Coordinates of C-alpha atoms and ligand atoms in Angstrom, one line a residue:
X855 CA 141.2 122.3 91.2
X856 CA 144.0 119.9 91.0
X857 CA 142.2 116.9 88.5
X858 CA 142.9 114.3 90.9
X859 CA 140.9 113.0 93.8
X860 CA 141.7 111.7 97.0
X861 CA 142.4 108.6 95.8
X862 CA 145.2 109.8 93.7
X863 CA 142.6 109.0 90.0
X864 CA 142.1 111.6 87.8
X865 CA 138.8 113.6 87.9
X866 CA 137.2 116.1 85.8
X867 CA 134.2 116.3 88.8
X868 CA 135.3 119.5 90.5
X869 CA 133.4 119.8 92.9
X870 CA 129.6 119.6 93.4
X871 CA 128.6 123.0 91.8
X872 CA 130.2 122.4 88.1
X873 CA 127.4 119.6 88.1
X874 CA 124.9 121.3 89.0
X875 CA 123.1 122.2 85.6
X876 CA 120.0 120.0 84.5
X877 CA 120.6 118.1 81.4
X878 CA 118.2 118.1 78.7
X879 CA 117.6 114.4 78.9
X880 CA 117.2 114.1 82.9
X881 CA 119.9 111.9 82.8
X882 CA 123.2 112.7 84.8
X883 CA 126.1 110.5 83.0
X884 CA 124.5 107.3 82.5
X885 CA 122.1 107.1 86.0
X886 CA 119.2 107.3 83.6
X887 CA 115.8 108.2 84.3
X888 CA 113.2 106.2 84.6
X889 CA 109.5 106.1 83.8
X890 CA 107.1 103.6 85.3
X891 CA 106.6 100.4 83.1
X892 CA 103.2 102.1 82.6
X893 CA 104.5 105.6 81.4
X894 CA 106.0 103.3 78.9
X895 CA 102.9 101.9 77.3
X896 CA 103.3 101.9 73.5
X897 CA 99.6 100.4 72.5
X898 CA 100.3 97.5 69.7
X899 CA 103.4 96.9 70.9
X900 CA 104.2 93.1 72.3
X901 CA 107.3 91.0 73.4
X902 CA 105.8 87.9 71.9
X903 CA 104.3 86.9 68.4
X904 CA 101.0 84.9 68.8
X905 CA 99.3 83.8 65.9
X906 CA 95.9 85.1 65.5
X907 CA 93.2 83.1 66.9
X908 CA 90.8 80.8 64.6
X909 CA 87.4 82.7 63.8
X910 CA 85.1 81.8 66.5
X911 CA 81.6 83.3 67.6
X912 CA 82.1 85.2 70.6
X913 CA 79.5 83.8 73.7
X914 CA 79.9 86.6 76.4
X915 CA 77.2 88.6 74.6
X916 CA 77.6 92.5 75.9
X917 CA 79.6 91.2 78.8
X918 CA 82.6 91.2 76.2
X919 CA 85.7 93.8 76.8
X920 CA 85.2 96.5 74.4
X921 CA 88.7 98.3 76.0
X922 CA 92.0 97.7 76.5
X923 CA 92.7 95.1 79.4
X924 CA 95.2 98.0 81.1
X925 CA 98.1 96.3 81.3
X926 CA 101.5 98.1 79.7
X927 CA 102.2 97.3 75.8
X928 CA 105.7 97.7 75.4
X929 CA 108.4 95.2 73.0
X930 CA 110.9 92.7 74.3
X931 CA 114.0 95.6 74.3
X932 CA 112.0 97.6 76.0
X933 CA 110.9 95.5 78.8
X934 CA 114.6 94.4 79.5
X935 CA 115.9 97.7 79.5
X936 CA 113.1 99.5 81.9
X937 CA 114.0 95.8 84.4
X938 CA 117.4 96.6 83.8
X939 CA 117.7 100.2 84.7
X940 CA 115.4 99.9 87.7
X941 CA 118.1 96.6 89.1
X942 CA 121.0 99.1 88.2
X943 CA 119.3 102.2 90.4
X944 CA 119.3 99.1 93.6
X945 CA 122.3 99.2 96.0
X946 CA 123.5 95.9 97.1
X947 CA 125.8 94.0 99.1
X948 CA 127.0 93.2 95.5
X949 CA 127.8 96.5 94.4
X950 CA 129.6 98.2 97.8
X951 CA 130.8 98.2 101.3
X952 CA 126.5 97.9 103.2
X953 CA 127.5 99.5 106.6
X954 CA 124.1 99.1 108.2
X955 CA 124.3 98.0 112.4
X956 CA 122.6 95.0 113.6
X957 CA 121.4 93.9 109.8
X958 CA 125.2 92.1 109.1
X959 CA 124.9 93.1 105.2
X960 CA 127.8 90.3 104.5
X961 CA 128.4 88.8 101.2
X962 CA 126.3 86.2 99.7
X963 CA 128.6 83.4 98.8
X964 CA 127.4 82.1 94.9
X965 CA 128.4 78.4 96.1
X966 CA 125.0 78.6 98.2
X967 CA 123.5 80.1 94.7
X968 CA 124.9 77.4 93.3
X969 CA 123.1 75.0 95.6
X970 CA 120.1 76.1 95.8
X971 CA 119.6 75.8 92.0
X972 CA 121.2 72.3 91.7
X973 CA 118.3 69.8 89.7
X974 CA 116.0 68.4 92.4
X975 CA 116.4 71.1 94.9
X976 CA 115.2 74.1 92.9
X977 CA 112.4 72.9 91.4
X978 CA 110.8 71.1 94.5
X979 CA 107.5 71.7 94.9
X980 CA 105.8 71.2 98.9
X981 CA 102.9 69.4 97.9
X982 CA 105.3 66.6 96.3
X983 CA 104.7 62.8 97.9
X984 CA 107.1 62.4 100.8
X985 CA 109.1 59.2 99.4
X986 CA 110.1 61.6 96.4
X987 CA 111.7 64.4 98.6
X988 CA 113.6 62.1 100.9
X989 CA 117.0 63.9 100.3
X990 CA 115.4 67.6 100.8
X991 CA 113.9 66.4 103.9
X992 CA 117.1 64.9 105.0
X993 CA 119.4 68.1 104.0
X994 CA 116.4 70.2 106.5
X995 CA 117.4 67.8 109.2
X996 CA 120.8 67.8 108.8
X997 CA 120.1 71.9 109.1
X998 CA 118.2 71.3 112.3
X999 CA 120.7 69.2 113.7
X1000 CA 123.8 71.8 113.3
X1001 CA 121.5 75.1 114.6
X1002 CA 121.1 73.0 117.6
X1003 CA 124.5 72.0 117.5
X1004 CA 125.7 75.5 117.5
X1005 CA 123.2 77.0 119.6
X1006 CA 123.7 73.8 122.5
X1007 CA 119.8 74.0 122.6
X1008 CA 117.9 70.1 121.8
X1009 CA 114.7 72.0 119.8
X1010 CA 114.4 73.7 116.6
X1011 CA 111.2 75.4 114.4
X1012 CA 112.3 75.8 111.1
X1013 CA 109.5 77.4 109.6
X1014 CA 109.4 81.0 110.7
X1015 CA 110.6 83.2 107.6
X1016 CA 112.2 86.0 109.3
X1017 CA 114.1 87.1 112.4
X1018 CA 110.7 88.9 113.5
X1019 CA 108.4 85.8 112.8
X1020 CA 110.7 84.1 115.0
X1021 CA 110.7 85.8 117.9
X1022 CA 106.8 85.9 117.5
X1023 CA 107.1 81.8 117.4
X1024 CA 109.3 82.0 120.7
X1025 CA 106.9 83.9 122.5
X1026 CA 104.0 81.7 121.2
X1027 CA 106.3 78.9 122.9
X1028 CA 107.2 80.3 125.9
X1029 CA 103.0 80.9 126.1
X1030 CA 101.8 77.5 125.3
X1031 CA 104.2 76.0 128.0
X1032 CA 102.5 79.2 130.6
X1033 CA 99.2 77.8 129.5
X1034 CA 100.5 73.9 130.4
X1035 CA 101.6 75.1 133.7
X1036 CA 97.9 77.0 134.1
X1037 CA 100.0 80.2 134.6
X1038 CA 99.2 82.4 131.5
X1039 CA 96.5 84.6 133.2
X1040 CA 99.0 85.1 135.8
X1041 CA 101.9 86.0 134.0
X1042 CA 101.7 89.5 131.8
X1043 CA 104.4 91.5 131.8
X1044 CA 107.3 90.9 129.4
X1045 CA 110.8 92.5 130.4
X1046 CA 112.6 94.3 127.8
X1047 CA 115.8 96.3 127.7
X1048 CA 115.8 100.0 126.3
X1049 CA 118.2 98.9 123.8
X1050 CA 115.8 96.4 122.2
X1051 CA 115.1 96.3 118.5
X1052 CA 111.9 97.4 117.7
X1053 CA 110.4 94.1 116.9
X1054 CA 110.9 92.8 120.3
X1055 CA 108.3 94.9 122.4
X1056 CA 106.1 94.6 119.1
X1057 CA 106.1 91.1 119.9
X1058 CA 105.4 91.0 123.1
X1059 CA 102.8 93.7 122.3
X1060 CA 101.1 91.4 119.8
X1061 CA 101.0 88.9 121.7
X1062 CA 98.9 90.9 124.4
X1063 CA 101.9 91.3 126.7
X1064 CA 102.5 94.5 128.9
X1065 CA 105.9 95.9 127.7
X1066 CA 108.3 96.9 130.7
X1067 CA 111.1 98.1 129.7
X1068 CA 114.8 97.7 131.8
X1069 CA 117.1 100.6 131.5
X1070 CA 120.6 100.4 130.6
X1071 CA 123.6 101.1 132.6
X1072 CA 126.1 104.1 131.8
X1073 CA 128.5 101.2 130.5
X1074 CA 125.3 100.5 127.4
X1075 CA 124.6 96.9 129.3
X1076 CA 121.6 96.3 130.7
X1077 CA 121.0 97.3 134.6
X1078 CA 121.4 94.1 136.4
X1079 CA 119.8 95.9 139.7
X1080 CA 116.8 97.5 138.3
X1081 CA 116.6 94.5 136.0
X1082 CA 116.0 92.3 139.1
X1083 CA 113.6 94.5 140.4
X1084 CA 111.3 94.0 138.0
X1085 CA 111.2 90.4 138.2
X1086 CA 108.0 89.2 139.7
X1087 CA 105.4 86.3 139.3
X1088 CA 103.8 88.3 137.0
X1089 CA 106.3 88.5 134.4
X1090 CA 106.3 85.7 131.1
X1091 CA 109.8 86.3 130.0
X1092 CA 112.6 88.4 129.2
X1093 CA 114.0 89.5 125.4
X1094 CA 117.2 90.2 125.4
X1095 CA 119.8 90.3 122.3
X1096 CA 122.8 89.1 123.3
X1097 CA 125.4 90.9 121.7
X1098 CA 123.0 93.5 122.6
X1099 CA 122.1 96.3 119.9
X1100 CA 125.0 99.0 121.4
X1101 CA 127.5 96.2 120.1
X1102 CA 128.3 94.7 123.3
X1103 CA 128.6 91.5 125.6
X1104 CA 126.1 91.0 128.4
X1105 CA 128.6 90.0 130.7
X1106 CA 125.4 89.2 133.3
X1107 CA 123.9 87.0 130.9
X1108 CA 124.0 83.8 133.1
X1109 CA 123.1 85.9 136.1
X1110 CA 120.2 87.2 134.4
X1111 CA 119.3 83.5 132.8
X1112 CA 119.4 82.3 137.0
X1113 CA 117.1 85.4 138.1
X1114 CA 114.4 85.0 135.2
X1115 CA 114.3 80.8 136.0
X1116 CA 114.2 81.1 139.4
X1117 CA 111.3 83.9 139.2
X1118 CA 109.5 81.2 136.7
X1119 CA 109.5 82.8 133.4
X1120 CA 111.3 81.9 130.4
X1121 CA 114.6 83.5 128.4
X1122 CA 114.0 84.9 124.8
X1123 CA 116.9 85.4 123.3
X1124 CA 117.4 87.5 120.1
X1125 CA 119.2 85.5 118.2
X1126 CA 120.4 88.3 115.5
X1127 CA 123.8 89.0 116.8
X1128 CA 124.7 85.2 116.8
X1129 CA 127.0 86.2 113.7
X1130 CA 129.1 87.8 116.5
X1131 CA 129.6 84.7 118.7
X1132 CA 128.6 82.1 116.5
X1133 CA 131.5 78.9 117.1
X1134 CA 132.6 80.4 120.5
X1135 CA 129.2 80.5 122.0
X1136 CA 126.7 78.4 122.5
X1137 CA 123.3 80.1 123.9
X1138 CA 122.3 77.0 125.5
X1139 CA 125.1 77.2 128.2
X1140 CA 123.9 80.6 128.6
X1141 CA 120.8 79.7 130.2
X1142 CA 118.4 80.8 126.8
X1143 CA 115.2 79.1 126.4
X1144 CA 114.2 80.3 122.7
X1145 CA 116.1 82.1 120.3
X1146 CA 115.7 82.6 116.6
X1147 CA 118.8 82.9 113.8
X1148 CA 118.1 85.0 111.0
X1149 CA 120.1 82.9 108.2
X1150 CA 120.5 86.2 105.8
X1151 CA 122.4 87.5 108.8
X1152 CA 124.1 84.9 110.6
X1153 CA 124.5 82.0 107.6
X1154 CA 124.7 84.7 104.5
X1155 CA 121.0 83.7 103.0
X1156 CA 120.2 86.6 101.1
X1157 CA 118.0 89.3 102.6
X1158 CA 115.5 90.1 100.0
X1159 CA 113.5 92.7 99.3
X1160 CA 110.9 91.7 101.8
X1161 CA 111.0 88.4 100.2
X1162 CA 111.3 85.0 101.4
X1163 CA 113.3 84.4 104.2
X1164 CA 114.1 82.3 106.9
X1165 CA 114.2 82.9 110.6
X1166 CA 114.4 79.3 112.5
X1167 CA 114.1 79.0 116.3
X1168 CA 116.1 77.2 118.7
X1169 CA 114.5 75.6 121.9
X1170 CA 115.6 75.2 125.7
X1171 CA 114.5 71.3 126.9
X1172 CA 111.8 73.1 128.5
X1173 CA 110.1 74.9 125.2
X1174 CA 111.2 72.3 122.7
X1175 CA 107.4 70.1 123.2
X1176 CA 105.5 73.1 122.2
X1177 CA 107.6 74.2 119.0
X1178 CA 105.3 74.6 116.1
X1179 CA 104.4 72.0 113.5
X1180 CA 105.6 70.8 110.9
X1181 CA 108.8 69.3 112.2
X1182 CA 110.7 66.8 110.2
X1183 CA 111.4 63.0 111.7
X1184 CA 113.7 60.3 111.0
X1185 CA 112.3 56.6 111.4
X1186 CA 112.0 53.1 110.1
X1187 CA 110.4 54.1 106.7
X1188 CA 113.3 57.5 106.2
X1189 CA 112.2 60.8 107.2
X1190 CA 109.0 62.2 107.1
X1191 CA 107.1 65.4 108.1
X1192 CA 105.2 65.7 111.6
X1193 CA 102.4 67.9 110.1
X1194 CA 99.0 67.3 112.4
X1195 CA 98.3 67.4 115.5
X1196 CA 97.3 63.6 115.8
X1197 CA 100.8 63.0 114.5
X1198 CA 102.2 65.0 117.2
X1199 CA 100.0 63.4 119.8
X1200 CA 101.9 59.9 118.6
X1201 CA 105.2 61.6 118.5
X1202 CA 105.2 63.0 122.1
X1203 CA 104.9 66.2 121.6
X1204 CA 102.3 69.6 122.1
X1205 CA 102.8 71.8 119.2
X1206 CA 101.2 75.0 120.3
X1207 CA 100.3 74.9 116.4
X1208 CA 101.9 76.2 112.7
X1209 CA 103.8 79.2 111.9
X1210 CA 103.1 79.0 108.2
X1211 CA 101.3 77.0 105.2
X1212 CA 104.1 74.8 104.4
X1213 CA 107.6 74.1 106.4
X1214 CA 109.6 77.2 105.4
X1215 CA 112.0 78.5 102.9
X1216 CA 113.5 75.5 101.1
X1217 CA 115.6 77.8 99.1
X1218 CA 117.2 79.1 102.4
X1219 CA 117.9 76.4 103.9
X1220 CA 119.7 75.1 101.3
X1221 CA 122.2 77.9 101.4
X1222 CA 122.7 78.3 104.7
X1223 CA 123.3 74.6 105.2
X1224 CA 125.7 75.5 101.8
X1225 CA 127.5 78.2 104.3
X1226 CA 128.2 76.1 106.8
X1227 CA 129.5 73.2 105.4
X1228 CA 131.8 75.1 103.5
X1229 CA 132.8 77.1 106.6
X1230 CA 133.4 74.0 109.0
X1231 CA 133.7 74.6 112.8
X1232 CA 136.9 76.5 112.4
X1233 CA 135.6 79.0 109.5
X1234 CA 132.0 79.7 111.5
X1235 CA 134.5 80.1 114.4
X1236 CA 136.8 83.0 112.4
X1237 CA 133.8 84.3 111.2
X1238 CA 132.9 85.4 114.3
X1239 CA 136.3 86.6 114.9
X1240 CA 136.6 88.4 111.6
X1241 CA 133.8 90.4 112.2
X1242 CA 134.8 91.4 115.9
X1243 CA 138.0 92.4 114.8
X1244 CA 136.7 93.8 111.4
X1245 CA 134.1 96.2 113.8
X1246 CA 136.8 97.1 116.9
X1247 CA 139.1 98.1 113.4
X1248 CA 136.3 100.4 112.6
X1249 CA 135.9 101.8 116.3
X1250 CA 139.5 102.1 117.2
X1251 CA 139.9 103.9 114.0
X1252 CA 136.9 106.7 114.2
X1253 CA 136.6 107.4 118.1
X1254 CA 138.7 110.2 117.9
X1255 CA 137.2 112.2 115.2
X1256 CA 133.9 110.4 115.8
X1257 CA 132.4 110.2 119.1
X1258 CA 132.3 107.1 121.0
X1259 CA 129.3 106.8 123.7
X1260 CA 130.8 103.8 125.9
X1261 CA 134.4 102.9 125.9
X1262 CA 136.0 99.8 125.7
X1263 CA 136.3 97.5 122.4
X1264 CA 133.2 96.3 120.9
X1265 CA 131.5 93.2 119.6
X1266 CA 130.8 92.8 115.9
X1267 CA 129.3 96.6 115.3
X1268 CA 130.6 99.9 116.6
X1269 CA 128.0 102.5 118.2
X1270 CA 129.3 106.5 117.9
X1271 CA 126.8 108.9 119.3
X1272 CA 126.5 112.4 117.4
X1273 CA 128.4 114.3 120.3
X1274 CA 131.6 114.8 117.8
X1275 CA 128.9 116.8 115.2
X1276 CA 127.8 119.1 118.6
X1277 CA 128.0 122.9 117.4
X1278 CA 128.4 122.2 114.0
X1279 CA 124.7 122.3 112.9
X1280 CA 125.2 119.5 111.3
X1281 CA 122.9 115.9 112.5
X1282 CA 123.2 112.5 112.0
X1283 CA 120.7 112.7 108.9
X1284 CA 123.0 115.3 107.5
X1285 CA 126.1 113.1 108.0
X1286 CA 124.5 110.0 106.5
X1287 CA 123.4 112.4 103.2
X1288 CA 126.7 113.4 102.6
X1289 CA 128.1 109.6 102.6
X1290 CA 125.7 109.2 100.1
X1291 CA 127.4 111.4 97.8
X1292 CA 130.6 109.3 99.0
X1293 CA 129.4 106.6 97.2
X1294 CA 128.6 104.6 100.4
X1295 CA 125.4 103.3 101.3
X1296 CA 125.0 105.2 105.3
X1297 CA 125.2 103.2 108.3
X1298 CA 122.0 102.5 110.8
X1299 CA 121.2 105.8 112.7
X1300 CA 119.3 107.0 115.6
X1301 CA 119.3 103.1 116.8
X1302 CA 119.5 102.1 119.1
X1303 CA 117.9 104.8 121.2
X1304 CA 120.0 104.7 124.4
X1305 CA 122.2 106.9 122.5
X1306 CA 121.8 110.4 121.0
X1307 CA 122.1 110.6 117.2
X1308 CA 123.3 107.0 117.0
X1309 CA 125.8 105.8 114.5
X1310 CA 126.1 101.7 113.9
X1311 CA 128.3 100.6 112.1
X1312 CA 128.7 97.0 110.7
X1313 CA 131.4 96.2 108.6
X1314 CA 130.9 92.2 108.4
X1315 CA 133.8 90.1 108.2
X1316 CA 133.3 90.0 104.4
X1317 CA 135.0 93.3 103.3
X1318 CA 138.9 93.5 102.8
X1319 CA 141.2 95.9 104.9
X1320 CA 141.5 98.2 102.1
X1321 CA 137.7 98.5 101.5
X1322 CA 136.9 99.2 105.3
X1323 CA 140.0 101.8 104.9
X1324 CA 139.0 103.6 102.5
X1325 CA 135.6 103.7 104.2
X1326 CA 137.3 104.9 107.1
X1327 CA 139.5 107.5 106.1
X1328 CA 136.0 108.6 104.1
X1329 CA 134.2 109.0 107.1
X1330 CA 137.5 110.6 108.9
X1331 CA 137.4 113.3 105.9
X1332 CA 133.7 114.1 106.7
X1333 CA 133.8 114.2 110.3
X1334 CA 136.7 117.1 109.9
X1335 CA 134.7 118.5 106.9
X1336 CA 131.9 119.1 109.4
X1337 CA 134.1 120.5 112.1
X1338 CA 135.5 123.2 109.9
X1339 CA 132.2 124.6 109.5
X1340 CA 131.2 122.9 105.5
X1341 CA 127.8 123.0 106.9
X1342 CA 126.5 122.8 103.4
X1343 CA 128.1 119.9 102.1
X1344 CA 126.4 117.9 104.6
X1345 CA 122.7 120.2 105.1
X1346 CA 122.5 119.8 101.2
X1347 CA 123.4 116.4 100.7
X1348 CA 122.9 114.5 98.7
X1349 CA 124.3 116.5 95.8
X1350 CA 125.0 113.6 93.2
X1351 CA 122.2 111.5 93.7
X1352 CA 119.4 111.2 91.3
X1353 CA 116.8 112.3 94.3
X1354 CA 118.3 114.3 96.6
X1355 CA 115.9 114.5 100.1
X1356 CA 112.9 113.1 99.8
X1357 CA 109.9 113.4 102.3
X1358 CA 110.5 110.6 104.1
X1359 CA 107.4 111.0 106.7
X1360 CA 104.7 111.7 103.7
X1361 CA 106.2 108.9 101.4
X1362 CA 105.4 106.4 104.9
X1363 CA 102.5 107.9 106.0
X1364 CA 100.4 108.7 102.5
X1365 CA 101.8 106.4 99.8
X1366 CA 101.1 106.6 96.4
X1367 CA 100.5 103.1 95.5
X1368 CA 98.2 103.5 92.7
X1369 CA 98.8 104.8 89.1
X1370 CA 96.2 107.0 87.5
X1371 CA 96.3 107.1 83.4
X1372 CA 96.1 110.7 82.3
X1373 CA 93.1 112.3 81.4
X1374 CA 93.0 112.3 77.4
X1375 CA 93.6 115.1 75.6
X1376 CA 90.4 116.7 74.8
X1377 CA 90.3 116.8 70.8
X1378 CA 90.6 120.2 69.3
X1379 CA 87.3 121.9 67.6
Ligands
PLP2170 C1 117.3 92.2 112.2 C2 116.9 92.2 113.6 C3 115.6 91.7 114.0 C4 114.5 91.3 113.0 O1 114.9 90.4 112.1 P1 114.2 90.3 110.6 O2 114.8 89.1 110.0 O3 114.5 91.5 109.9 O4 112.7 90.2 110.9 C5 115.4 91.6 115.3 N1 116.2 92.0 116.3 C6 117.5 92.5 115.9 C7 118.4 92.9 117.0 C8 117.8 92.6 114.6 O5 119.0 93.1 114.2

């Protein structure tokens, strides 16, 4: 073993087996373990210093707590370092290359950090008298007015707080203006292509929809043929993402727009790929009638651990009266919230109702707005360019030691299926392990499911050549690992991770949510 690794550093790591002892502590290097915050409980101990309280004569009588409330003592140094080392064990866009397809992991700029926690913005509270947020109100319009701007589509919902929420506000849309036209019971089936993301025929299910789904063509686009033989006047709309989940153009889009009008039902488009075309394309001219934006994809919001997001929706002429209160308006006396229904009723319009309690996620808005005003039409233009190029780098790259299902170049994500891994007993899964131990965070697999064994890859415009070439020749080194027969490396991976495989399928389906104290040791006689 040479000391040196591929990258030409010095290494005393040899290989995976000279690691392979336990240490004493649990720890490997400095990944420490951690125990939960109530593993930690040191009774007595407290991060603050409270004086005691003034005698008093208790009042609760026998109801009083004779035990210990059962929340975790621990001291100040303690609390920070158990917060620390759990933020440290979190992989973020901050710390590495985030390859995952169709979620555009892309760096969060810190001027929209900065923004968002300017005096007067971050400490805005809904519930505030409208005269003293004039300037947040405005900044949510302004917002509004360059998402429509963008899209070429006159409506907007800000509200929704997530790309899923959205489309579920779409649909609502596209329903209330069925119900105007006295054409809901007649219209059932919602169209969706193979390709879809998940959350699309969800939607549509929720919503009490019949899911039909289109199949794709050999080229990954969706079958224009079998796609108008579904159309019917039974059918409420289409979803379709546009770049569609395999990475690619739907070069029928206005023909499919024309056949979905004329049949009478409505275009939902999902809006998540707009990072791809975003400045070049405007879904309006398309012929789309609601589409949402997911800001922590297309405007670099940050995506949150399931925390508050944004996911506004754009509106066709046609949809725009029934978007969802609360909208903002400009008038007379500055702007001001539409929030009821009677205020609707004055404005001219037929909210099919709210989305949420409030009008969405200030803080989001903020930076995206942030994003693109320090872009300007010629930066939101190359980064739609940049990440094209950035993903057809990728897919030119890897098609000949990876395997590339359709050919031709890409849009902002490049789709190999796991033919290239075919007699080598190695899977997809296994592959993704081993770029674990890589130090790279795997890409999206087995989606979309028009492919077998998918691999998407997103690089974002965000990373540098030299980071999406080293991630490259990484995954070059792997795919020719596995076709020399190091079936190990990959069946055993991950081999330098704290966990290695975990049960994935028991972890979803029987959580362990709750923490039980351990029984007390039983007192010796
Ligand atoms: C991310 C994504 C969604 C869902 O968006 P969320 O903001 O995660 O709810 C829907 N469709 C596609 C194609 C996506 O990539």
């Amino acid at each position: 073993m040479s000391g040196m690794n591929k990258q030409g550093r010095p290494t005393s790591i040899a290989g995976a087996s000279s690691v392979a002892h336990e240490t004493f502590t649990g720890n490997r290097a400095l990944h420490l373990e951690e125990a939960l915050l109530f593993e930690l409980d040191n009774p007595g101990a407290c991060g603050v210093d409270l004086d005691e309280p003034a005698p008093f004569t208790a009042r609760l009588g026998n109801f009083e707590r004779q035990g210990r409330i059962g929340l975790p003592s621990v001291s100040e140094p303690e609390i920070v370092r158990h917060y620390v080392r759990l933020s440290a064990k979190n992989y973020s866009i901050d710390a590495g290359l985030y390859p995952l397809g169709s979620c555009t992991m892309k760096h969060n700029p810190r001027l929209n950090e900065k923004m968002a926690r300017l005096p007067g913005i971050g400490d805005l509270h809904p519930l505030q008298p409208v005269k003293t947020v004039q300037g947040a109100l405005e900044l949510m319009d302004t917002l509004a007015h360059w998402l429509k701007e963008l899209t070429g589509m006159p409506g907007v919902a800000l509200s929704p707080k997530a790309g899923a929420h959205g489309e579920l506000c779409g649909m609502m849309a596209i329903r209330a203006a069925l119900i105007a036209r006295g054409e809901d019971e007649a219209r059932s089936r919602v169209l969706v292509p193979e390709s879809a993301h998940g959350t699309n025929p969800a939607t549509a299910a929720l919503l009490g929809y019949k899911v039909d789904a289109i199949p794709a063509t050999k080229e990954g686009r969706v079958d224009l043929e079998a796609f108008k033989a579904k159309l019917g006047s039974d059918v409420a709309a289409i979803m379709l993402t546009n770049p569609n989940t395999c990475g690619l153009f739907e070069r029928d889009i206005i023909d499919i727009a024309d056949a979905v009008h004329e049949a009478g039902a409505y275009f939902y488009c999902d809006g998540a790929n707009f990072n791809a075309i975003v400045g070049r394309v405007r879904p309006g001219d398309l012929g789309v009638d609601a589409m949402h934006i997911n800001l922590h994809k297309t405007f670099s919001t940050p995506h949150g651990g399931g925390g508050p997001g944004a996911g506004p929706v754009v509106f066709s002429q046609a949809l725009a009266p029934f978007a969802p209160r609360p909208y903002v308006v400009h008038g007379p006396d500055g702007f001001r919230l539409v929030e009821t229904a009677e205020d609707a009723k004055a404005d001219g319009t037929t909210p099919f109702g709210r989305m949420t309690a409030f009008h969405g996620q200030m803080g989001m808005f903020v930076r995206a707005l942030a994003y693109m005003m320090s872009h300007g039409s010629d930066g939101l233009r190359q980064v739609a360019e940049d990440a094209v190029l950035n993903a057809n780098y990728v897919l030119a790259s890897l098609k000949d030691d990876l395997s590339a299902p359709f050919e031709g170049p890409c849009m902002h994500e490049a789709l190999f299926d796991d033919h290239f891994l075919k007699g080598t007993g190695v899977e997809t899964l296994d592959f993704a392990k081993a770029m674990i131990d890589e130090g790279y965070h795997p890409m999206t697999m087995y989606f979309p499911l028009v492919v077998h064994g998918a691999l998407l890859i997103e690089p974002t415009e965000t990373e540098s050549k030299q980071a999406v070439d080293l991630f490259i020749a990484t995954l070059k080194d792997l795919a020719r690992a596995a076709k020399s027969n190091d079936k190990e490396r990959f069946t055993g991976a991950p081999y330098l991770s704290p966990r290695r495989r975990l049960d994935e399928t028991a972890a979803a389906r029987s959580p362990v949510l709750r923490w039980v104290p351990p029984a007390p040791k039983q007192a010796a006689e």
